[in-house]
């Protein structure tokens, strides 16, 4: 394989990738509103000579290169979060700008930059004849990840292309990795706590039962669960306990690799007859990040076991959210808001193909443009802090997954988001090299080092 040629051709497409990314950024594409950016990506794939391009029923855009039966997929979610407080942006988040190094705008790092590199990586493969015999490339621009990570791949596996599940050798996620190769991340779930109260006139609050006051006690316990130590000085032992073999004897080492679990209150709601009345209900949403050794039911039970929750007994209900927002096509794929934790073995064939490609193209350490290396002074092979579509690809279905993507995790969901032009080139080159370095004969039956158990819900 001519690695210098791969780098040279990838560099020659820097301006094209920059233009393409800026075009994607120019189309606001929050979850469930991706129609325009899908059309933009489809047109680019067709222009570059993809063998086939389709938009499935959910609205994912999929481009195909090659003719084999075995599939290597590259996934990029093409929805973005909103802009938040516009005053925090120094430039228009959709018009953006570029200079010699960076591209500015919502979605540059998270995660349309990955789409630009994936599309041009496939173009380079075709141009240089790098798709191995018997394989074809599946380039996925997936929707609704910011709303419900992995649901797009649940749709692909169960409804859009169920015949492909056993043909996919592995999936490369192009989520930003700060120049690293990522083999897993924590899982997460979305928990809801509902508290009942009794309304009355605000002039005599003693006649009612204020649900907000009850929730105030619960909120303090949720905070303690996240912040407390795990020793005998506290009634509520903190989530840091899962890093200790005493509390997590089977998976504490994996938990230390991924990082501790966390929980935070992300939303609060109430009902009340008026501003002159006692609140008769209060609810909160909890964002729960899960490390190795934690399960969906253990996380729910932890909340049910909080002293304040027990104190209010039957007036409190703890549950897991379900997701059922219609996609931009109108399709509804209902699923639970549980996103399983996963880690690949570092020795897995698909991870090693990524490592071998990086070593051959760029060396044994992370690389990056000037001004980024303070973010990249870490081992080449590592893990994400946040969650990705890998929760379904590998966490739910066991399809091998590995990550390498342009941009920085720190730019995700932040105002004044940027990504780096050189990262687009680096990633496109690596994607082009990986298929030819993948050794299918080294694939093992189970590539997972850790994979969280699924719920007992039947998700079709």
Coordinates of N, CA, C and O in Angstrom, one line a residue, residues 255-410:
X255 N -13.8 0.0 34.7 CA -14.3 1.3 35.1 C -13.3 2.4 35.2 O -13.5 3.5 34.9
X256 N -12.1 2.0 35.7 CA -11.0 3.0 35.7 C -10.6 3.5 34.3 O -10.2 4.6 34.2
X257 N -10.6 2.5 33.4 CA -10.3 2.9 32.0 C -11.4 3.9 31.5 O -11.0 5.0 30.9
X258 N -12.6 3.6 31.7 CA -13.7 4.5 31.1 C -13.9 5.8 31.9 O -14.3 6.8 31.4
X259 N -13.6 5.7 33.2 CA -13.9 6.8 34.1 C -15.2 6.5 34.9 O -16.0 5.7 34.5
X260 N -15.3 7.1 36.1 CA -16.5 6.9 37.0 C -17.8 7.3 36.3 O -17.8 8.1 35.4
X261 N -18.9 6.7 36.8 CA -20.2 7.1 36.4 C -20.5 8.4 37.0 O -19.9 8.9 38.0
X262 N -21.5 9.1 36.5 CA -22.0 10.4 37.0 C -23.5 10.5 36.9 O -24.1 9.8 36.2
X263 N -24.0 11.4 37.7 CA -25.5 11.7 37.5 C -25.6 13.2 37.8 O -24.9 13.8 38.6
X264 N -26.5 13.8 37.0 CA -26.9 15.2 37.3 C -28.3 15.5 36.9 O -28.9 14.8 36.0
X265 N -28.9 16.4 37.6 CA -30.3 16.8 37.3 C -30.3 17.7 36.1 O -29.6 18.8 36.1
X266 N -30.9 17.4 35.0 CA -30.9 18.1 33.7 C -32.1 18.9 33.4 O -32.0 19.9 32.7
X267 N -33.2 18.5 34.0 CA -34.5 19.3 33.8 C -35.4 19.2 35.0 O -35.2 18.2 35.8
X268 N -36.3 20.2 35.2 CA -37.2 20.2 36.2 C -38.6 20.7 35.7 O -38.6 21.6 34.9
X269 N -39.6 20.1 36.2 CA -41.0 20.4 35.7 C -41.9 20.5 37.0 O -41.6 19.9 38.0
X270 N -43.0 21.2 36.8 CA -44.0 21.2 38.0 C -45.4 21.4 37.4 O -45.5 21.9 36.2
X271 N -46.4 21.1 38.2 CA -47.7 21.6 37.9 C -48.3 22.2 39.2 O -48.0 21.9 40.3
X272 N -49.1 23.3 38.9 CA -49.7 24.0 40.0 C -50.9 24.7 39.4 O -50.9 25.2 38.3
X273 N -52.0 24.8 40.1 CA -53.2 25.5 39.6 C -52.9 27.0 39.2 O -53.5 27.5 38.3
X274 N -52.0 27.6 39.9 CA -51.7 29.0 39.6 C -50.4 29.4 40.4 O -49.9 28.6 41.2
X275 N -50.0 30.7 40.2 CA -48.9 31.2 41.0 C -49.3 31.5 42.4 O -48.4 31.8 43.3
X276 N -50.5 31.3 42.7 CA -51.1 31.6 44.1 C -51.5 30.3 44.7 O -52.4 30.2 45.5
X277 N -50.8 29.2 44.4 CA -51.2 27.8 44.9 C -50.0 27.0 45.2 O -48.9 27.3 44.7
X278 N -50.2 26.0 46.0 CA -49.1 25.0 46.3 C -49.0 24.1 45.1 O -50.0 23.6 44.5
X279 N -47.8 23.7 44.7 CA -47.5 22.8 43.6 C -48.0 21.4 43.9 O -47.7 20.9 45.0
X280 N -48.7 20.8 42.9 CA -49.3 19.5 43.2 C -48.5 18.4 42.5 O -48.8 17.2 42.7
X281 N -47.5 18.7 41.8 CA -46.5 17.7 41.2 C -45.2 18.3 40.9 O -45.2 19.6 40.6
X282 N -44.2 17.5 40.9 CA -42.9 18.0 40.4 C -42.1 16.8 39.9 O -42.2 15.7 40.4
X283 N -41.4 17.1 38.8 CA -40.6 16.0 38.1 C -39.3 16.5 37.7 O -39.1 17.7 37.5
X284 N -38.3 15.6 37.7 CA -37.0 15.9 37.2 C -36.5 14.9 36.2 O -37.0 13.7 36.2
X285 N -35.6 15.3 35.4 CA -34.9 14.4 34.5 C -33.4 14.3 35.1 O -32.9 15.3 35.5
X286 N -32.9 13.1 35.0 CA -31.5 12.8 35.5 C -30.8 12.2 34.3 O -31.1 11.2 33.7
X287 N -29.6 12.9 34.0 CA -28.7 12.4 33.0 C -27.7 11.5 33.8 O -27.0 11.9 34.7
X288 N -27.8 10.2 33.5 CA -26.9 9.2 34.2 C -25.9 8.6 33.3 O -26.3 8.0 32.3
X289 N -24.6 8.9 33.5 CA -23.6 8.2 32.8 C -23.1 7.0 33.5 O -22.8 7.1 34.7
X290 N -22.9 5.9 32.8 CA -22.7 4.6 33.4 C -21.4 4.0 33.1 O -21.0 3.9 31.9
X291 N -20.6 3.6 34.1 CA -19.3 3.0 33.8 C -19.5 1.4 33.8 O -20.6 0.9 34.0
X292 N -18.4 0.8 33.6 CA -18.4 -0.7 33.6 C -18.8 -1.2 34.9 O -18.4 -0.8 36.0
X293 N -19.7 -2.2 34.9 CA -20.2 -2.8 36.2 C -21.5 -2.3 36.6 O -22.2 -2.9 37.5
X294 N -22.0 -1.1 36.1 CA -23.3 -0.6 36.4 C -24.3 -1.1 35.3 O -24.0 -1.3 34.2
X295 N -25.5 -1.4 35.8 CA -26.6 -1.9 34.9 C -27.7 -0.9 34.9 O -27.9 -0.1 35.8
X296 N -28.6 -1.1 33.9 CA -29.8 -0.2 33.8 C -30.6 -0.3 35.1 O -31.1 0.7 35.6
X297 N -30.8 -1.5 35.6 CA -31.7 -1.7 36.8 C -31.0 -1.3 38.0 O -31.6 -0.8 39.0
X298 N -29.7 -1.4 38.1 CA -28.9 -1.0 39.3 C -29.0 0.6 39.4 O -29.1 1.1 40.5
X299 N -29.0 1.2 38.3 CA -29.0 2.7 38.3 C -30.4 3.2 38.7 O -30.5 4.2 39.5
X300 N -31.5 2.5 38.2 CA -32.8 2.9 38.7 C -33.0 2.6 40.2 O -33.5 3.4 40.9
X301 N -32.4 1.5 40.6 CA -32.6 1.1 42.0 C -31.8 2.1 43.0 O -32.3 2.4 44.1
X302 N -30.7 2.6 42.5 CA -29.9 3.5 43.3 C -30.7 4.8 43.6 O -30.7 5.3 44.7
X303 N -31.5 5.2 42.6 CA -32.4 6.4 42.8 C -33.5 6.0 43.8 O -33.9 6.8 44.7
X304 N -34.1 4.9 43.6 CA -35.2 4.4 44.5 C -34.7 4.3 45.9 O -35.5 4.4 46.8
X305 N -33.4 4.0 46.1 CA -32.9 3.7 47.4 C -32.4 5.0 48.1 O -32.0 5.0 49.3
X306 N -32.5 6.2 47.4 CA -32.1 7.4 48.1 C -33.0 7.7 49.3 O -34.2 7.5 49.2
X307 N -32.4 8.2 50.4 CA -33.2 8.4 51.6 C -34.4 9.2 51.4 O -35.5 8.9 51.9
X308 N -34.3 10.3 50.6 CA -35.5 11.2 50.4 C -36.5 10.5 49.6 O -37.7 10.7 49.8
X309 N -36.1 9.7 48.6 CA -37.1 8.9 47.8 C -37.9 8.0 48.7 O -39.1 7.8 48.6
X310 N -37.1 7.2 49.5 CA -37.8 6.3 50.5 C -38.7 7.1 51.4 O -39.8 6.6 51.8
X311 N -38.3 8.2 51.9 CA -39.0 9.0 52.8 C -40.5 9.3 52.3 O -41.4 9.3 53.1
X312 N -40.6 9.6 51.0 CA -41.9 10.0 50.5 C -42.6 8.8 49.8 O -43.7 9.0 49.2
X313 N -42.0 7.6 49.9 CA -42.7 6.4 49.6 C -43.5 6.4 48.3 O -42.9 6.6 47.2
X314 N -44.8 6.1 48.3 CA -45.6 5.9 47.1 C -45.9 7.2 46.4 O -46.4 7.1 45.3
X315 N -45.5 8.3 47.0 CA -45.6 9.6 46.3 C -44.5 9.8 45.2 O -44.6 10.8 44.5
X316 N -43.6 8.9 45.1 CA -42.4 9.1 44.2 C -42.4 7.9 43.2 O -42.5 6.7 43.6
X317 N -42.2 8.2 42.0 CA -42.1 7.2 40.9 C -40.8 7.4 40.2 O -40.5 8.5 39.7
X318 N -40.0 6.4 40.0 CA -38.7 6.5 39.3 C -38.8 5.6 38.1 O -39.2 4.4 38.2
X319 N -38.5 6.1 36.9 CA -38.7 5.4 35.7 C -37.6 5.8 34.7 O -36.9 6.7 34.9
X320 N -37.6 5.0 33.6 CA -36.7 5.3 32.4 C -37.5 5.9 31.3 O -38.6 5.5 31.0
X321 N -37.0 7.0 30.7 CA -37.7 7.6 29.6 C -37.8 6.7 28.4 O -36.9 5.8 28.2
X322 N -38.8 6.9 27.5 CA -38.9 6.3 26.2 C -38.8 7.4 25.2 O -39.1 8.6 25.5
X323 N -38.3 7.1 24.0 CA -38.1 8.1 22.9 C -39.0 7.8 21.8 O -39.0 6.6 21.3
X324 N -39.8 8.8 21.3 CA -40.7 8.5 20.1 C -40.9 9.7 19.2 O -42.0 9.9 18.6
X325 N -39.9 10.6 19.2 CA -40.1 11.8 18.3 C -40.0 11.4 16.8 O -39.1 10.6 16.4
X326 N -40.9 11.9 16.0 CA -40.8 11.6 14.5 C -39.6 12.2 13.9 O -39.2 13.3 14.2
X327 N -39.0 11.4 13.0 CA -37.8 11.9 12.2 C -38.3 12.9 11.2 O -39.5 13.2 11.1
X328 N -37.4 13.5 10.5 CA -37.7 14.5 9.4 C -38.6 13.9 8.3 O -39.3 14.6 7.7
X329 N -38.6 12.5 8.2 CA -39.4 11.9 7.2 C -40.8 11.6 7.8 O -41.7 11.1 7.0
X330 N -41.0 11.8 9.1 CA -42.3 11.4 9.7 C -42.2 10.0 10.4 O -43.2 9.6 11.1
X331 N -41.2 9.3 10.1 CA -41.0 7.9 10.7 C -40.8 8.0 12.2 O -40.0 8.8 12.7
X332 N -41.5 7.1 13.0 CA -41.3 7.1 14.4 C -40.7 5.7 14.8 O -41.3 4.6 14.4
X333 N -39.6 5.7 15.4 CA -39.0 4.4 15.9 C -38.9 4.6 17.4 O -38.0 5.2 17.9
X334 N -39.8 4.0 18.1 CA -39.9 4.1 19.6 C -38.8 3.2 20.2 O -38.7 2.1 19.9
X335 N -38.1 3.8 21.2 CA -37.1 3.0 21.9 C -36.9 3.5 23.3 O -37.3 4.6 23.6
X336 N -36.2 2.7 24.1 CA -35.9 3.1 25.5 C -34.7 4.0 25.5 O -33.8 3.9 24.7
X337 N -34.7 4.9 26.5 CA -33.5 5.8 26.6 C -32.5 5.2 27.5 O -32.1 5.7 28.6
X338 N -32.0 4.1 27.0 CA -30.9 3.3 27.7 C -29.9 3.0 26.6 O -30.2 2.5 25.5
X339 N -28.6 3.4 26.9 CA -27.6 3.4 25.9 C -26.4 2.6 26.5 O -25.6 3.2 27.3
X340 N -26.2 1.3 26.1 CA -25.3 0.5 26.9 C -23.8 0.8 26.7 O -23.3 1.2 25.7
X341 N -23.1 0.7 27.9 CA -21.6 0.8 27.9 C -20.9 -0.2 27.1 O -21.4 -1.4 27.0
X342 N -19.8 0.1 26.5 CA -19.0 -0.9 25.7 C -17.5 -0.5 25.7 O -17.2 0.6 25.7
X343 N -16.7 -1.6 25.7 CA -15.3 -1.4 25.5 C -14.8 -2.5 24.5 O -15.2 -3.7 24.7
X344 N -14.0 -2.2 23.5 CA -13.3 -3.2 22.7 C -12.0 -3.7 23.3 O -11.4 -2.9 24.0
X345 N -11.7 -4.9 23.0 CA -10.3 -5.3 23.3 C -9.3 -4.6 22.4 O -9.6 -4.4 21.3
X346 N -8.2 -4.1 23.0 CA -7.3 -3.4 22.2 C -6.6 -4.3 21.2 O -6.2 -3.8 20.1
X347 N -6.7 -5.6 21.4 CA -6.1 -6.5 20.4 C -7.1 -6.9 19.3 O -6.7 -7.6 18.4
X348 N -8.3 -6.4 19.3 CA -9.3 -6.8 18.3 C -8.8 -6.4 16.9 O -8.2 -5.3 16.7
X349 N -9.2 -7.2 15.9 CA -8.7 -7.0 14.6 C -9.0 -5.6 14.0 O -8.2 -5.0 13.3
X350 N -10.2 -5.1 14.3 CA -10.6 -3.9 13.7 C -9.9 -2.7 14.4 O -9.6 -1.7 13.7
X351 N -9.6 -2.8 15.7 CA -8.9 -1.8 16.4 C -7.4 -1.8 15.9 O -6.8 -0.7 15.6
X352 N -6.9 -3.0 15.7 CA -5.5 -3.1 15.2 C -5.3 -2.5 13.8 O -4.3 -2.0 13.5
X353 N -6.4 -2.7 13.0 CA -6.3 -2.1 11.6 C -6.2 -0.6 11.7 O -5.4 0.0 10.9
X354 N -6.9 0.0 12.6 CA -6.8 1.5 12.8 C -5.4 1.9 13.3 O -4.8 2.8 12.8
X355 N -4.9 1.1 14.3 CA -3.6 1.4 14.8 C -2.5 1.2 13.8 O -1.6 2.1 13.6
X356 N -2.6 0.2 13.0 CA -1.6 -0.1 12.0 C -1.7 1.0 10.9 O -0.6 1.5 10.4
X357 N -2.9 1.5 10.6 CA -3.0 2.6 9.6 C -2.4 3.9 10.1 O -1.7 4.6 9.4
X358 N -2.6 4.2 11.4 CA -2.1 5.4 12.0 C -0.5 5.3 12.0 O 0.2 6.3 11.7
X359 N 0.0 4.1 12.5 CA 1.4 4.0 12.5 C 2.1 4.2 11.1 O 3.1 4.8 11.0
X360 N 1.4 3.6 10.1 CA 2.0 3.7 8.8 C 1.9 5.1 8.2 O 2.8 5.5 7.5
X361 N 0.9 5.8 8.5 CA 0.7 7.1 7.9 C 1.3 8.2 8.7 O 1.9 9.1 8.2
X362 N 1.1 8.1 10.1 CA 1.5 9.3 10.9 C 2.4 9.0 12.1 O 2.7 9.9 12.8
X363 N 2.6 7.7 12.4 CA 3.5 7.4 13.5 C 2.7 6.9 14.7 O 1.5 6.6 14.6
X364 N 3.4 6.8 15.8 CA 2.8 6.1 17.0 C 2.2 7.0 18.0 O 1.6 6.6 19.0
X365 N 2.2 8.3 17.8 CA 1.6 9.3 18.7 C 0.5 10.1 18.0 O 0.6 10.2 16.8
X366 N -0.4 10.6 18.8 CA -1.4 11.5 18.2 C -0.8 12.7 17.5 O 0.3 13.2 17.9
X367 N -1.4 13.1 16.4 CA -0.9 14.3 15.7 C -2.1 15.3 15.7 O -3.2 15.0 16.0
X368 N -1.8 16.5 15.3 CA -2.8 17.5 15.2 C -2.2 18.9 14.8 O -1.0 19.1 14.9
X369 N -3.1 19.8 14.4 CA -2.6 21.1 14.0 C -2.1 21.9 15.2 O -2.4 21.5 16.3
X370 N -1.4 23.0 14.9 CA -0.9 23.8 15.9 C -2.1 24.3 16.8 O -3.1 24.6 16.3
X371 N -1.8 24.4 18.1 CA -2.9 24.9 19.0 C -3.8 23.8 19.5 O -4.7 24.1 20.3
X372 N -3.6 22.5 19.0 CA -4.5 21.4 19.5 C -3.7 20.4 20.4 O -4.4 19.6 21.0
X373 N -2.4 20.5 20.4 CA -1.7 19.4 21.0 C -1.9 19.3 22.5 O -1.7 18.2 23.1
X374 N -2.3 20.4 23.1 CA -2.5 20.3 24.6 C -3.7 19.5 24.9 O -3.9 18.9 26.0
X375 N -4.6 19.3 23.8 CA -5.8 18.4 24.0 C -5.4 16.9 23.7 O -6.2 16.0 24.0
X376 N -4.2 16.7 23.1 CA -3.9 15.4 22.5 C -2.7 14.7 23.2 O -2.2 13.8 22.6
X377 N -2.3 15.2 24.3 CA -1.1 14.6 25.0 C -1.6 13.4 25.8 O -1.5 13.4 27.1
X378 N -2.1 12.4 25.1 CA -2.7 11.2 25.8 C -2.3 10.0 24.9 O -1.8 10.1 23.8
X379 N -2.5 8.8 25.4 CA -2.2 7.6 24.6 C -3.0 7.6 23.3 O -4.1 8.2 23.2
X380 N -2.4 7.1 22.3 CA -3.0 7.0 21.0 C -4.4 6.3 21.0 O -5.4 6.8 20.5
X381 N -4.4 5.2 21.7 CA -5.6 4.4 21.8 C -6.3 4.7 23.2 O -5.7 4.5 24.2
X382 N -7.5 5.1 23.2 CA -8.1 5.6 24.4 C -9.6 5.4 24.3 O -10.1 4.5 23.7
X383 N -10.4 6.4 24.9 CA -11.9 6.3 24.9 C -12.5 7.7 24.9 O -11.8 8.7 25.2
X384 N -13.8 7.7 24.5 CA -14.5 9.0 24.6 C -15.0 9.3 26.0 O -15.2 8.4 26.8
X385 N -15.2 10.6 26.2 CA -15.9 11.0 27.5 C -17.4 10.9 27.3 O -18.1 10.5 28.2
X386 N -17.8 11.4 26.1 CA -19.3 11.4 25.9 C -19.7 10.1 25.2 O -19.0 9.1 25.0
X387 N -21.0 10.1 24.8 CA -21.6 8.9 24.2 C -21.8 9.1 22.7 O -21.8 10.2 22.2
X388 N -21.8 7.9 22.0 CA -21.9 7.9 20.5 C -22.9 6.9 20.0 O -23.5 6.1 20.8
X389 N -23.1 6.8 18.7 CA -23.9 5.7 18.1 C -23.4 4.4 18.4 O -24.1 3.4 18.2
X390 N -22.1 4.3 18.9 CA -21.6 3.0 19.4 C -22.4 2.3 20.4 O -22.3 1.1 20.6
X391 N -23.2 3.0 21.2 CA -24.1 2.4 22.2 C -25.0 1.4 21.5 O -25.4 0.4 22.2
X392 N -25.4 1.6 20.3 CA -26.2 0.6 19.6 C -25.4 -0.3 18.7 O -25.5 -1.5 18.8
X393 N -24.4 0.3 18.0 CA -23.7 -0.5 17.0 C -23.0 -1.7 17.8 O -23.1 -2.9 17.4
X394 N -22.2 -1.4 18.8 CA -21.5 -2.4 19.6 C -22.2 -2.7 20.9 O -22.4 -3.9 21.3
X395 N -22.7 -1.6 21.6 CA -23.3 -1.9 22.9 C -24.5 -2.7 22.8 O -24.8 -3.6 23.7
X396 N -25.4 -2.5 21.8 CA -26.7 -3.2 21.8 C -26.5 -4.5 20.9 O -27.1 -5.5 21.2
X397 N -25.8 -4.3 19.8 CA -25.8 -5.4 18.8 C -24.5 -6.2 18.7 O -24.4 -7.2 18.0
X398 N -23.4 -5.7 19.3 CA -22.2 -6.4 19.2 C -21.5 -6.4 17.9 O -20.5 -7.1 17.6
X399 N -21.8 -5.4 17.1 CA -21.1 -5.2 15.8 C -19.8 -4.4 16.2 O -19.9 -3.3 16.8
X400 N -18.7 -4.9 15.8 CA -17.4 -4.2 16.3 C -17.4 -2.8 15.8 O -17.8 -2.4 14.7
X401 N -17.0 -1.9 16.7 CA -17.0 -0.4 16.5 C -15.7 0.1 17.0 O -15.1 -0.3 18.0
X402 N -15.2 1.2 16.3 CA -13.9 1.9 16.7 C -14.0 3.3 16.3 O -14.7 3.6 15.3
X403 N -13.4 4.2 17.0 CA -13.5 5.6 16.6 C -12.3 6.3 16.3 O -11.2 6.1 16.8
X404 N -12.4 7.2 15.2 CA -11.3 8.1 14.9 C -12.0 9.2 14.1 O -12.5 9.0 13.0
X405 N -12.0 10.5 14.6 CA -12.7 11.5 13.9 C -12.1 12.9 14.1 O -11.4 13.1 15.1
X406 N -12.4 13.8 13.1 CA -11.8 15.1 13.2 C -12.4 15.9 14.3 O -13.6 15.8 14.6
X407 N -11.7 16.9 14.8 CA -12.2 17.8 15.8 C -11.9 17.4 17.2 O -11.2 16.4 17.5
X408 N -12.5 18.1 18.2 CA -12.2 18.0 19.6 C -13.5 17.8 20.3 O -14.5 18.4 20.1
X409 N -13.5 16.9 21.3 CA -14.6 16.6 22.2 C -15.1 18.0 22.9 O -16.2 18.2 23.1
X410 N -14.1 18.8 23.2 CA -14.4 20.0 24.0 C -15.2 21.0 23.1 O -15.8 21.9 23.7

